[in-house]
Coordinates of C-alpha atoms in Angstrom, one line a residue:
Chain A
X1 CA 0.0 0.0 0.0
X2 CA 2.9 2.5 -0.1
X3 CA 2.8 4.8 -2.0
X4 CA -0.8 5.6 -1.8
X5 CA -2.5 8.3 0.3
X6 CA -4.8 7.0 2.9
X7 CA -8.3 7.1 2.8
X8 CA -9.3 6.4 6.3
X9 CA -7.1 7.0 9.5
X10 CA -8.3 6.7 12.7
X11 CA -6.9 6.8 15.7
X12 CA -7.5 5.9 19.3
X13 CA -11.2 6.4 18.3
X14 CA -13.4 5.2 20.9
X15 CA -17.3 5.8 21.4
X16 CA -18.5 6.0 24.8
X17 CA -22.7 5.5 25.6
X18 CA -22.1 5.3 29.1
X19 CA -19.9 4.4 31.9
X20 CA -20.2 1.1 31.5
X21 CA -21.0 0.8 27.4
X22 CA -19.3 1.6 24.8
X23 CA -19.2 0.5 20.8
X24 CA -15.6 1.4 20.3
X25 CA -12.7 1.4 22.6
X26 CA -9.4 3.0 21.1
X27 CA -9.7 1.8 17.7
X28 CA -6.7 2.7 15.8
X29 CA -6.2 1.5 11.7
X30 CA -5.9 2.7 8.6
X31 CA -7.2 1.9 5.4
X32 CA -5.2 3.1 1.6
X33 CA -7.5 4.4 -1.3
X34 CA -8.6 1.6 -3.9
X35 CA -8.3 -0.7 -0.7
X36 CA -11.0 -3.6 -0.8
X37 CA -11.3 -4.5 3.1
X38 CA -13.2 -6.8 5.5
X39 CA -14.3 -5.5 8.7
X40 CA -15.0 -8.8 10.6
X41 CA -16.5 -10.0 14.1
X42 CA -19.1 -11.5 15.9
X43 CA -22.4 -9.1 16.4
X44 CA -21.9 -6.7 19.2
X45 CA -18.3 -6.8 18.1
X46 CA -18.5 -3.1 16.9
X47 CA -18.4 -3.4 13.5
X48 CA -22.0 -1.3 12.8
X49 CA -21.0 1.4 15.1
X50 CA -17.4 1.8 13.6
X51 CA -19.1 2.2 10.0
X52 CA -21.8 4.3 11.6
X53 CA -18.8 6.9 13.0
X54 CA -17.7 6.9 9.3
X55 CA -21.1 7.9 8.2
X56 CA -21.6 10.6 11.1
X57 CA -24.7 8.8 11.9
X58 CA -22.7 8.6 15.7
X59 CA -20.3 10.6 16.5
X60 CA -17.1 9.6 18.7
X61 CA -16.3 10.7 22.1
X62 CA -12.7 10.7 21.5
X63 CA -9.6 9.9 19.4
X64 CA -9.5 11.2 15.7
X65 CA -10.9 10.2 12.5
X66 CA -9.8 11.6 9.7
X67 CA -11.5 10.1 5.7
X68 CA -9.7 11.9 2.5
X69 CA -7.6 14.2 5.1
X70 CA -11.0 15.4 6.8
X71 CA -11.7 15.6 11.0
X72 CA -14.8 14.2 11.3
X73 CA -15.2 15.7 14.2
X74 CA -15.4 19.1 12.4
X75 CA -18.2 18.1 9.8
X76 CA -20.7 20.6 10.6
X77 CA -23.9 18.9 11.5
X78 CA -25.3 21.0 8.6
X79 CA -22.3 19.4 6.4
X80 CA -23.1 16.0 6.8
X81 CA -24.9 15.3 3.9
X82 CA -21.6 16.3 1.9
X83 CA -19.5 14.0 3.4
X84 CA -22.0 10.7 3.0
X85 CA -21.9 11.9 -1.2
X86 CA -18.5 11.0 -0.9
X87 CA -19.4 7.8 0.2
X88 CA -21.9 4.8 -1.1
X89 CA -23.4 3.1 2.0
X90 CA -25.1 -0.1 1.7
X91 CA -27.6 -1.0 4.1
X92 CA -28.0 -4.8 5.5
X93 CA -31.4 -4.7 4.8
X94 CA -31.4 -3.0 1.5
X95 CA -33.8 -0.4 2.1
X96 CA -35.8 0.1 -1.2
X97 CA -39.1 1.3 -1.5
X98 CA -41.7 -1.7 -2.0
X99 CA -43.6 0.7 -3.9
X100 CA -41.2 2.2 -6.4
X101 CA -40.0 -0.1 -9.2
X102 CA -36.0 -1.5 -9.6
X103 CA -35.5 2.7 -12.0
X104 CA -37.7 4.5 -9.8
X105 CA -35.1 3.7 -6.6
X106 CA -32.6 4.6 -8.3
X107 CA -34.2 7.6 -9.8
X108 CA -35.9 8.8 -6.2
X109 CA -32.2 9.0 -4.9
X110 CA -31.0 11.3 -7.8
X111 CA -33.8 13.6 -7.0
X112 CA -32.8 13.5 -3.2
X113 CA -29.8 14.9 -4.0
X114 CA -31.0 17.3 -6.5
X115 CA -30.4 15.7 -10.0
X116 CA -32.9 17.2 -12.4
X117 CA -35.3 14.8 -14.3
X118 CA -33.4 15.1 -17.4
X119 CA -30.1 14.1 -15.3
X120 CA -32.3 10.6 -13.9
X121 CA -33.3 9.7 -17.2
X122 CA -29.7 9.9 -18.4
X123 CA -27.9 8.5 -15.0
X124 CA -30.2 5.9 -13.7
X125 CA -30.1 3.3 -17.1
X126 CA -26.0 3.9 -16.5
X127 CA -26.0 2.9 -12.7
X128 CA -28.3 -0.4 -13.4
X129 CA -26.1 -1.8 -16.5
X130 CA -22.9 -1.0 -13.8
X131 CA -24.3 -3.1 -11.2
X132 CA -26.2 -5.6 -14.0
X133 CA -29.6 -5.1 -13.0
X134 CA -30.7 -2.8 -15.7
X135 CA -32.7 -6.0 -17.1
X136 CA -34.9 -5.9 -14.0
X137 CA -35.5 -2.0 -14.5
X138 CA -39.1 -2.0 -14.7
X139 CA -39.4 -4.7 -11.7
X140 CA -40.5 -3.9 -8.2
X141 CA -38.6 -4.9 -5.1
X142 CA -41.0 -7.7 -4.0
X143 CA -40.8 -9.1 -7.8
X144 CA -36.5 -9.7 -7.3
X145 CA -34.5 -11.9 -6.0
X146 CA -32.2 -11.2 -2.7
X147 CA -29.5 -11.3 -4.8
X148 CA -31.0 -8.4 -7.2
X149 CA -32.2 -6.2 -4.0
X150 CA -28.4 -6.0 -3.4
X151 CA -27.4 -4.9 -6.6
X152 CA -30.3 -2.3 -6.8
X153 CA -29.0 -1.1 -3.4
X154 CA -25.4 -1.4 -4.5
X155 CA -26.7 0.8 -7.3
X156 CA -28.3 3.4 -5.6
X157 CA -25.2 4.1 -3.1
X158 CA -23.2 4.4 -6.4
X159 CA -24.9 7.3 -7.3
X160 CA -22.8 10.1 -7.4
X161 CA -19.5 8.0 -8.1
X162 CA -18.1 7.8 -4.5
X163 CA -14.4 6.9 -4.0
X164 CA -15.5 5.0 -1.0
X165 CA -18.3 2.5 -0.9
X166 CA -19.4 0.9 2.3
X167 CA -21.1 -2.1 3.0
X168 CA -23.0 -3.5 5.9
X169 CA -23.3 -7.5 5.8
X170 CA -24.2 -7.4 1.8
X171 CA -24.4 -11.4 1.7
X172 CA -26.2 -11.8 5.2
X173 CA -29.6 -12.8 3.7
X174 CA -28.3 -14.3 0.2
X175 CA -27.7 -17.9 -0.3
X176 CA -24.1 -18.6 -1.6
X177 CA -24.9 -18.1 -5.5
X178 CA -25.9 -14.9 -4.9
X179 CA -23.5 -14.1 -2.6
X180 CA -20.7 -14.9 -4.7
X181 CA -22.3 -12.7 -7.7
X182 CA -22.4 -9.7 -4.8
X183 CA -19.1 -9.7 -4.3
X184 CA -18.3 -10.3 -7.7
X185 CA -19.7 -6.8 -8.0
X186 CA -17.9 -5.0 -5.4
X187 CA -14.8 -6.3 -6.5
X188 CA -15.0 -5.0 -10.1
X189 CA -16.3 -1.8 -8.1
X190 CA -13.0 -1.6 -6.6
X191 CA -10.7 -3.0 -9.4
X192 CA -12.3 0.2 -10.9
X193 CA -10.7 2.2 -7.8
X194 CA -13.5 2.0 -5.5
X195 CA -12.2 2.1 -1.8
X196 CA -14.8 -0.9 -0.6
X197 CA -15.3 -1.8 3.4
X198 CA -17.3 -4.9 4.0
X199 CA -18.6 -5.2 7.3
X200 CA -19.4 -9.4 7.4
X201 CA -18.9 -12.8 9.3
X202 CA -19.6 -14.4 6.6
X203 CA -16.2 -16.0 6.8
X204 CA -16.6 -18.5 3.8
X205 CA -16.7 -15.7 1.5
X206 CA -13.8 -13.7 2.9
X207 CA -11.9 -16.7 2.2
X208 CA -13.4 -17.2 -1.7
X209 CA -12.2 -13.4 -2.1
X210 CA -9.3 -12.9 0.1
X211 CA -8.2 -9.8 1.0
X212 CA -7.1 -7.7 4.3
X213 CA -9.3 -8.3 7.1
X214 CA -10.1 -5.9 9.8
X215 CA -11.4 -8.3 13.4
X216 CA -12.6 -6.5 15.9
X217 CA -14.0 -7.6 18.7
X218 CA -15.3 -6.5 22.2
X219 CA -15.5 -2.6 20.5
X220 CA -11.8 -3.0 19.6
X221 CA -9.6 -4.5 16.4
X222 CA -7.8 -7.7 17.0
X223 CA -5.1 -8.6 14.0
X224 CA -1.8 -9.2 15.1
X225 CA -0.8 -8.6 11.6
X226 CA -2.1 -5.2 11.4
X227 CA -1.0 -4.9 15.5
X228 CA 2.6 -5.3 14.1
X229 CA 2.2 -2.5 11.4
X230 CA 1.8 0.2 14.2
X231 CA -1.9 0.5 13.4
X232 CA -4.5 -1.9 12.2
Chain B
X1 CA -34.5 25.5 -9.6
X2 CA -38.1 24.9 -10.9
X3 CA -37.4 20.8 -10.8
X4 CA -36.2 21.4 -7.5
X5 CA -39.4 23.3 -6.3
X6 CA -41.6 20.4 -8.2
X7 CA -39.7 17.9 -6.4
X8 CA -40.3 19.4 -3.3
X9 CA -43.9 20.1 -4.0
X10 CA -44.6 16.5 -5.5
X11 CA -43.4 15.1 -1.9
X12 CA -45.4 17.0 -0.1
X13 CA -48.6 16.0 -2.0
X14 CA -47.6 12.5 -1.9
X15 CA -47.6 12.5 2.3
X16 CA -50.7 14.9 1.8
X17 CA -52.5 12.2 0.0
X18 CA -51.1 9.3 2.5
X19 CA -52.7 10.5 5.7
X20 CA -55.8 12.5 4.0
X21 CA -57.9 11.7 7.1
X22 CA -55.5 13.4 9.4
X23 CA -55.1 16.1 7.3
X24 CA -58.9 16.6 7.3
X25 CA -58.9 16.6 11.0
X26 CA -55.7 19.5 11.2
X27 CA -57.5 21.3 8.1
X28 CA -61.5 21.3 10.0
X29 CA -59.6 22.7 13.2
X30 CA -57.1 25.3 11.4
X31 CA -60.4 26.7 10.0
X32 CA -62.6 27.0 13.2
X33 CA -59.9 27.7 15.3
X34 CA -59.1 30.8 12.7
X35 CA -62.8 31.2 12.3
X36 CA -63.5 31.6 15.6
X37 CA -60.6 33.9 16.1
X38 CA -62.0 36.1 13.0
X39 CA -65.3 36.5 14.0
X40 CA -64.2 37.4 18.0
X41 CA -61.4 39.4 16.2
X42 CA -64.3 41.2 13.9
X43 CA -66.6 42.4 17.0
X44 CA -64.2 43.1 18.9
X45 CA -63.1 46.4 16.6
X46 CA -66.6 46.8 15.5
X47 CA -67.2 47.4 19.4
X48 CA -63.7 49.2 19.8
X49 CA -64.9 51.6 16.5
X50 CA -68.2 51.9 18.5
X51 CA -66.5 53.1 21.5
X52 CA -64.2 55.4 20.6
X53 CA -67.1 57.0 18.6
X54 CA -68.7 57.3 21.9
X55 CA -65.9 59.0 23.4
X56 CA -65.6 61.6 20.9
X57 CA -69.0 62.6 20.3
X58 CA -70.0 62.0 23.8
X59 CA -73.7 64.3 24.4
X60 CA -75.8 64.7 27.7
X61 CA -79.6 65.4 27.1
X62 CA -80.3 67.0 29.8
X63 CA -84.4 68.3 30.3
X64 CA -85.7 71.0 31.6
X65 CA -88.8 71.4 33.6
X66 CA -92.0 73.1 32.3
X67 CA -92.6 76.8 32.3
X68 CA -89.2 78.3 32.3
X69 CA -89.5 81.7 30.8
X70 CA -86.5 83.0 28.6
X71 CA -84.9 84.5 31.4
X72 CA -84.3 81.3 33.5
X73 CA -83.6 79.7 30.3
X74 CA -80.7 81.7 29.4
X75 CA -79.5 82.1 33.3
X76 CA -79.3 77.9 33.3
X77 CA -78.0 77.6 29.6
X78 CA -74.9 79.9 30.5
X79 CA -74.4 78.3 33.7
X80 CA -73.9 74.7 31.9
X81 CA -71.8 76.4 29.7
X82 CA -69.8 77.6 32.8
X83 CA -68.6 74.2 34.3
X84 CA -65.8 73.0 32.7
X85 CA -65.2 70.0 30.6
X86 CA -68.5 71.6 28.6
X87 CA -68.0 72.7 25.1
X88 CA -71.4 73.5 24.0
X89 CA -75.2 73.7 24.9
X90 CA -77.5 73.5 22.1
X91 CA -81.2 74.2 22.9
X92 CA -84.0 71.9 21.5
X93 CA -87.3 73.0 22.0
X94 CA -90.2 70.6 23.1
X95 CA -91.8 71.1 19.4
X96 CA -88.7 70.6 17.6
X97 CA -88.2 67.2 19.7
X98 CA -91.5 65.9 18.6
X99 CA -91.0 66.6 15.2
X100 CA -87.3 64.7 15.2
X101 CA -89.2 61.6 17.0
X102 CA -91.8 61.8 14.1
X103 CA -89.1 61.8 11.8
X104 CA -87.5 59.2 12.8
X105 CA -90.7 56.9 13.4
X106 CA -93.0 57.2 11.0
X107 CA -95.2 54.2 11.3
X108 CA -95.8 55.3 15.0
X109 CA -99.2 57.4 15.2
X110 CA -98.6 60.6 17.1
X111 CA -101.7 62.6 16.0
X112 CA -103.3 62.2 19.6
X113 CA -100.1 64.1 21.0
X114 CA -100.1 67.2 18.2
X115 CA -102.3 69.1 20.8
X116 CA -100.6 67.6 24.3
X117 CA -96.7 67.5 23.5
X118 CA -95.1 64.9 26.0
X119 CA -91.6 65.6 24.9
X120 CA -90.0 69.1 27.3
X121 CA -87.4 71.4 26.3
X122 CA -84.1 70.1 26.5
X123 CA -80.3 70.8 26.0
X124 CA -77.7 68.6 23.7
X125 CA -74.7 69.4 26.2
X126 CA -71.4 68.3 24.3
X127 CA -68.6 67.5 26.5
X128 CA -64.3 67.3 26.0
X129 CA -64.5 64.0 26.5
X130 CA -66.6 61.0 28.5
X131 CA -64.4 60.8 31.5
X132 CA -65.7 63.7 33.5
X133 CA -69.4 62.7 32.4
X134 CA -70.9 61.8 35.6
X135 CA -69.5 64.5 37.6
X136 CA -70.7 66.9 35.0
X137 CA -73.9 65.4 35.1
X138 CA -74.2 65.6 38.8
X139 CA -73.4 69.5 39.0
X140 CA -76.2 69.7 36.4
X141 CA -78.8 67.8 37.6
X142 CA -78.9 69.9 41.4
X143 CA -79.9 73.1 39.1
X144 CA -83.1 74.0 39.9
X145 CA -84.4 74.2 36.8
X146 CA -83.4 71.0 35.5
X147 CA -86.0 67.7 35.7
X148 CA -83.3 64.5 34.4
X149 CA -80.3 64.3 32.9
X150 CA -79.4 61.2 30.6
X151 CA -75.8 60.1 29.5
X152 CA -74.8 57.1 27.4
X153 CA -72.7 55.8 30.2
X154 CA -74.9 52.6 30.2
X155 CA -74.1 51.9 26.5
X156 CA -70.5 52.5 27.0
X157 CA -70.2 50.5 30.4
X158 CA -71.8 47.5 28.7
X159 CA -69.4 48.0 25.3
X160 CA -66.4 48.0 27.4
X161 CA -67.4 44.6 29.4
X162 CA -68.7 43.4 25.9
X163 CA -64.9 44.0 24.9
X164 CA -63.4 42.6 28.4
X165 CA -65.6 39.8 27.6
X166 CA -64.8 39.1 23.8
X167 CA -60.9 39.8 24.6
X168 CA -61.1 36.9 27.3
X169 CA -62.9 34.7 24.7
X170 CA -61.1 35.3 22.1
X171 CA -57.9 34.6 23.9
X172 CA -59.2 31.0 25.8
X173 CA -61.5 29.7 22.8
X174 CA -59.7 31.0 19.7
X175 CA -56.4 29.8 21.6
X176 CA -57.3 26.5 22.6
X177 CA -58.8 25.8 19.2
X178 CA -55.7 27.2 17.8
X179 CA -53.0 24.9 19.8
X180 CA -55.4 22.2 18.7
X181 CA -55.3 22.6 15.2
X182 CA -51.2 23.4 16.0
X183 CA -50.9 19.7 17.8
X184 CA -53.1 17.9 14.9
X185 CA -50.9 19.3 12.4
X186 CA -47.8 18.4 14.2
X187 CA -49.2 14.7 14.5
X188 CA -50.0 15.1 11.1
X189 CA -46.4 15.4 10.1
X190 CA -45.1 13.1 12.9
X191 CA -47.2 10.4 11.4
X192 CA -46.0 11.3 7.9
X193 CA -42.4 11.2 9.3
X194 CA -43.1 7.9 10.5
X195 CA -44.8 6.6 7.2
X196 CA -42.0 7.8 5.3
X197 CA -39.1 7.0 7.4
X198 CA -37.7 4.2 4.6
X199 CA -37.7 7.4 2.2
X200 CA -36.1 9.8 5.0
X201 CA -33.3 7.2 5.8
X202 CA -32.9 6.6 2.5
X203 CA -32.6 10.6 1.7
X204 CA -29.9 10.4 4.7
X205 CA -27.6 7.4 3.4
X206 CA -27.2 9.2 -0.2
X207 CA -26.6 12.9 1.2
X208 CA -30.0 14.7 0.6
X209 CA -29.6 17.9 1.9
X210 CA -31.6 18.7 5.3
X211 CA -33.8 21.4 2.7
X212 CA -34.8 18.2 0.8
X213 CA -35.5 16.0 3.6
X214 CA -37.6 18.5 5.7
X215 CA -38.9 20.8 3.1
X216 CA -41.6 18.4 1.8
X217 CA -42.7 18.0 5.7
X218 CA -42.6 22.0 5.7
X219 CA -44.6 22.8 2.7
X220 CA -47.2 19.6 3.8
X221 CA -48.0 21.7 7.5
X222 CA -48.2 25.1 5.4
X223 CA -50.6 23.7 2.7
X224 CA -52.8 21.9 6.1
X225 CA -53.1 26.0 7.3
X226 CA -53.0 27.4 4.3
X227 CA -56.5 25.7 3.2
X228 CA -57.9 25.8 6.7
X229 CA -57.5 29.3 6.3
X230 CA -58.8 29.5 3.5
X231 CA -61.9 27.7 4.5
X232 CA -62.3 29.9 7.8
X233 CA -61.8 33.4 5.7
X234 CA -64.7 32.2 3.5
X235 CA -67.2 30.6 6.3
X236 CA -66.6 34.2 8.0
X237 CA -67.4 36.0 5.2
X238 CA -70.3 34.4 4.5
X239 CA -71.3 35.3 8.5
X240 CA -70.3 38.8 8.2
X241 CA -72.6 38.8 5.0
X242 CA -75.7 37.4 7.2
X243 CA -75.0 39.4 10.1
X244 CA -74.6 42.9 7.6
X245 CA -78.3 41.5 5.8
X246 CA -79.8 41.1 9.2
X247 CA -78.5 44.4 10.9
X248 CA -79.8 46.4 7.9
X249 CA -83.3 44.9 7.7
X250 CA -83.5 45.2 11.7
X251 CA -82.3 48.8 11.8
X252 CA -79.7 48.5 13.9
X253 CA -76.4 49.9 14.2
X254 CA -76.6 50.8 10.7
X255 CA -75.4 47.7 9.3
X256 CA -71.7 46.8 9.2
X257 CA -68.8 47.6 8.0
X258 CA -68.1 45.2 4.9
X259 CA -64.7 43.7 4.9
X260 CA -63.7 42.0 1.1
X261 CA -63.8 38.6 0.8
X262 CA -60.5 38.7 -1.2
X263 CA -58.7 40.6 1.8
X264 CA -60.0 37.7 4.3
X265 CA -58.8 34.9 2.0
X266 CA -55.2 36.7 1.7
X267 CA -55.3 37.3 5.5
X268 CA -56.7 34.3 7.1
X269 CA -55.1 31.6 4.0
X270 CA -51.6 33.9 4.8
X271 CA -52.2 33.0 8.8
X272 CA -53.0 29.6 8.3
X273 CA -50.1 28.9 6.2
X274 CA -47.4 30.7 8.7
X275 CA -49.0 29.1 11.1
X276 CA -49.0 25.3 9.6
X277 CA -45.3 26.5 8.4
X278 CA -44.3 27.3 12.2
X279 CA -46.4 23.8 13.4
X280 CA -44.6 21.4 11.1
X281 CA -41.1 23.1 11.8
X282 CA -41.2 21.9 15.6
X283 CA -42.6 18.7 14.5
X284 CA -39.3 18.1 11.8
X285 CA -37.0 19.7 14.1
X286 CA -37.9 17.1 17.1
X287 CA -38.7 13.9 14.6
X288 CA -36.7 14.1 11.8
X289 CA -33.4 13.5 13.1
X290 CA -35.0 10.1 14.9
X291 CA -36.5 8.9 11.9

């Protein structure tokens, strides 16, 4: 990874609830751009609320986080929805609207974030053939497969070309066809120079597509190999 | 721009359409509340206009008893003059008071009086203003010469309490009505906030900006006021219509001002939209960020 600038840093980033709870304790790594990365652990392990301080859906209580060069910490509350257009985020449960067909998903997240009509029209067809789905355009969530969801959702965070695309457990309801064709997809993503972050324990698959695992467990990262490069 | 606007205003009427029996609810109570405010808000200056014509034309009649001669006369109509706070004593004669009251009632037959006037002489005393009325009064009334004198401090006592009154009414009904139609319209957009919280926290994960997640919620509160408004300015003017035909055919108070139905739709639809505007604010500033 030398050579490259990195895309995440953070370090000694914990997030404290209470005395007694807390979703990340001192979490220190450090991820390069065009990385493709697993974020790994059992649930409670802290996995959701690290990609949820990358987000700025919580915020942490200490340490420093730092994506493209940027404090967190100092995204404005008003700013917010700046940072997450540099970012595609995934949800595990896919999100789409039951009532909205496969271009109309797409399409109502382009006019979120202010893309004209004429814009949609043009954008939405490109997204779909990216993430093969376009063939299922006129289809409505209930009418796909688990498999499809995925790559409609995949689709929709890929809407305004993020550098960085995270995703929450994006095989966790998929059978392992379908899995395999997800990841399939967020590999080419990143052979394209996508920065990817997979938050999974779907351990079979991270060893079908190997590549550099981030454990954490108990709210902290646990990788003697990363231990042994000064930061995970 | 204009995509952006239609964007905004095609959300809106989608949530509009999703909960169209709470919206009826907020909408019914917008427009009573804002009726009921309207029509307390209407007497009340009608009585206010009523009572500050009272003060500045304030008159005492004040009669005189029978058989002065012209001495006497001028002797008491100099001494009114004399007490200060008067301005002016005009004399009406006992004949000229009978013809003003045949004037003014002509289906009343007064034939049986030409020959045995009932009406005396009198005086139209104009005063500075109504505050020193009764004292005035008093210092008349122990002349001699003088049988009754009669003020319009009854009228004005019962205007003022009629305005106490109305204020208080206005303030406990109207209001009450009013925070009612405020809380319906903030469930109105809670509930929407909750039937669209898939869209909102799908807004969030792709960057929507906050004006395009909560100005849909905005514009859906100001459009609930905005027609309950509407429906309140043209209930009241209907009312102020009736009341105007009634007061007219009945004679009294000389009708009523009319107010334009175009200027109550501005005002009232205006109110009701700040007013749904200001509603569905709290209710995105507390909910939105939890959705």
């Amino acid at each position: 990874m030398d050579g490259k600038q990195p895309c995440i840093q953070l370090h000694r980033v914990s997030v404290v609830f209470s005395d007694e709870v807390a979703g990340l304790r001192d979490v220190s790594l450090r991820i390069e751009r065009g990385e493709f990365i697993y974020l790994c652990g059992q649930t409670g392990s802290g996995k959701s609320t690290l990609l949820k301080v990358l987000t700025r859906e919580v915020a942490h209580t200490s340490g420093k986080a730092l994506i493209d060069g940027r404090d967190l910490a100092e995204v404005k509350p008003t700013d917010v929805h700046l940072l997450r257009r540099e970012m595609g985020i995934v949800p595990q449960d896919f999100a789409l609207l039951p009532n909205r067909r496969v271009w109309e998903n797409v399409g109502y997240a382009l006019r979120a974030i202010g893309k004209t009509r004429k814009e949609v029209r043009h954008r939405v067809p490109e997204i779909l053939e990216q993430v093969n789905i376009l063939h299922r355009a006129d289809a409505y969530p209930a009418e796909l497969s688990g498999g499809e969801q995925q790559r409609v959702a995949i689709g929709r965070a890929m809407i305004s070309s993020p550098p960085l695309l995270i995703a929450d457990e994006p095989t966790a309801n998929l059978d392992l066809e379908h899995s395999m064709g997800i990841m399939e997809l967020l590999r080419n993503l990143n052979a394209k120079g996508t920065t990817v972050i997979v938050a999974t324990h779907d351990m079979p698959i991270v060893e079908r597509f190997p590549a550099r695992v981030i454990k954490m467990e108990f709210g902290r990262v646990y990788r003697p190999d990363d231990e042994e490069r000064g930061d995970a | 721009m204009l995509d952006r606007v239609e964007f905004l205003i095609s959300e809106a009427w989608s949530s509009l359409r999703r909960n169209v029996w709470m919206t009826f609810a907020a909408v019914t109570t917008v427009a009573m509340a804002l009726y009921i405010l309207g029509s307390l808000g209407f007497v009340y200056t009608f009585i206010s206009g009523h009572l500050s014509k009272l003060n500045q034309d304030f008159k005492l009649s004040v009669f005189l008893v029978d058989g002065l001669d012209e001495e006497q006369m001028q002797a008491s109509e100099a001494a009114i003059l004399a007490i200060p706070g008067v301005t002016s004593v005009d004399f009406v004669s006992k004949d000229q008071a009978f013809l003003t009251f045949q004037e003014a009632n002509p289906d009343i037959p007064l034939d049986d009086f030409k020959n045995d006037n009932p009406f005396p002489d009198s005086y139209e005393v104009q005063l500075e203003g109504i505050e020193k009325a009764a004292k005035i009064a008093e210092s008349i009334e122990e002349m001699e010469v003088i049988d009754e004198v009669r003020d319009a401090s009854d009228l004005r006592r019962l205007l003022v309490q009629s305005q106490s009154i109305l204020r208080l009414l206005g303030v406990v009904t109207g209001g009450l009505m009013l925070l009612t139609g405020g809380v319906l319209i903030y469930n109105t957009i809670v509930l929407t906030i909750y039937a669209r919280r898939k869209e909102l926290s799908i807004m969030k994960l792709v960057g929507a900006a906050r004006s395009s997640i909560s100005g849909p919620l905005i514009i859906e509160g100001a459009v609930q006021g905005a027609i309950g408004g509407l429906l309140a300015a043209l209930l009241l003017s209907l009312t102020l219509q009736s009341v105007d035909a009634m007061a007219r055919s009945l004679n009294a108070l000389g009708g009523i001002e009319p107010t334009s139905t175009k200027t109550l739709v501005l005002i009232l639809t205006l109110c009701g939209a700040f007013y749904g505007m200001i509603c569905s604010i709290w209710a995105v500033k507390r909910q939105v960020e939890r959705a």
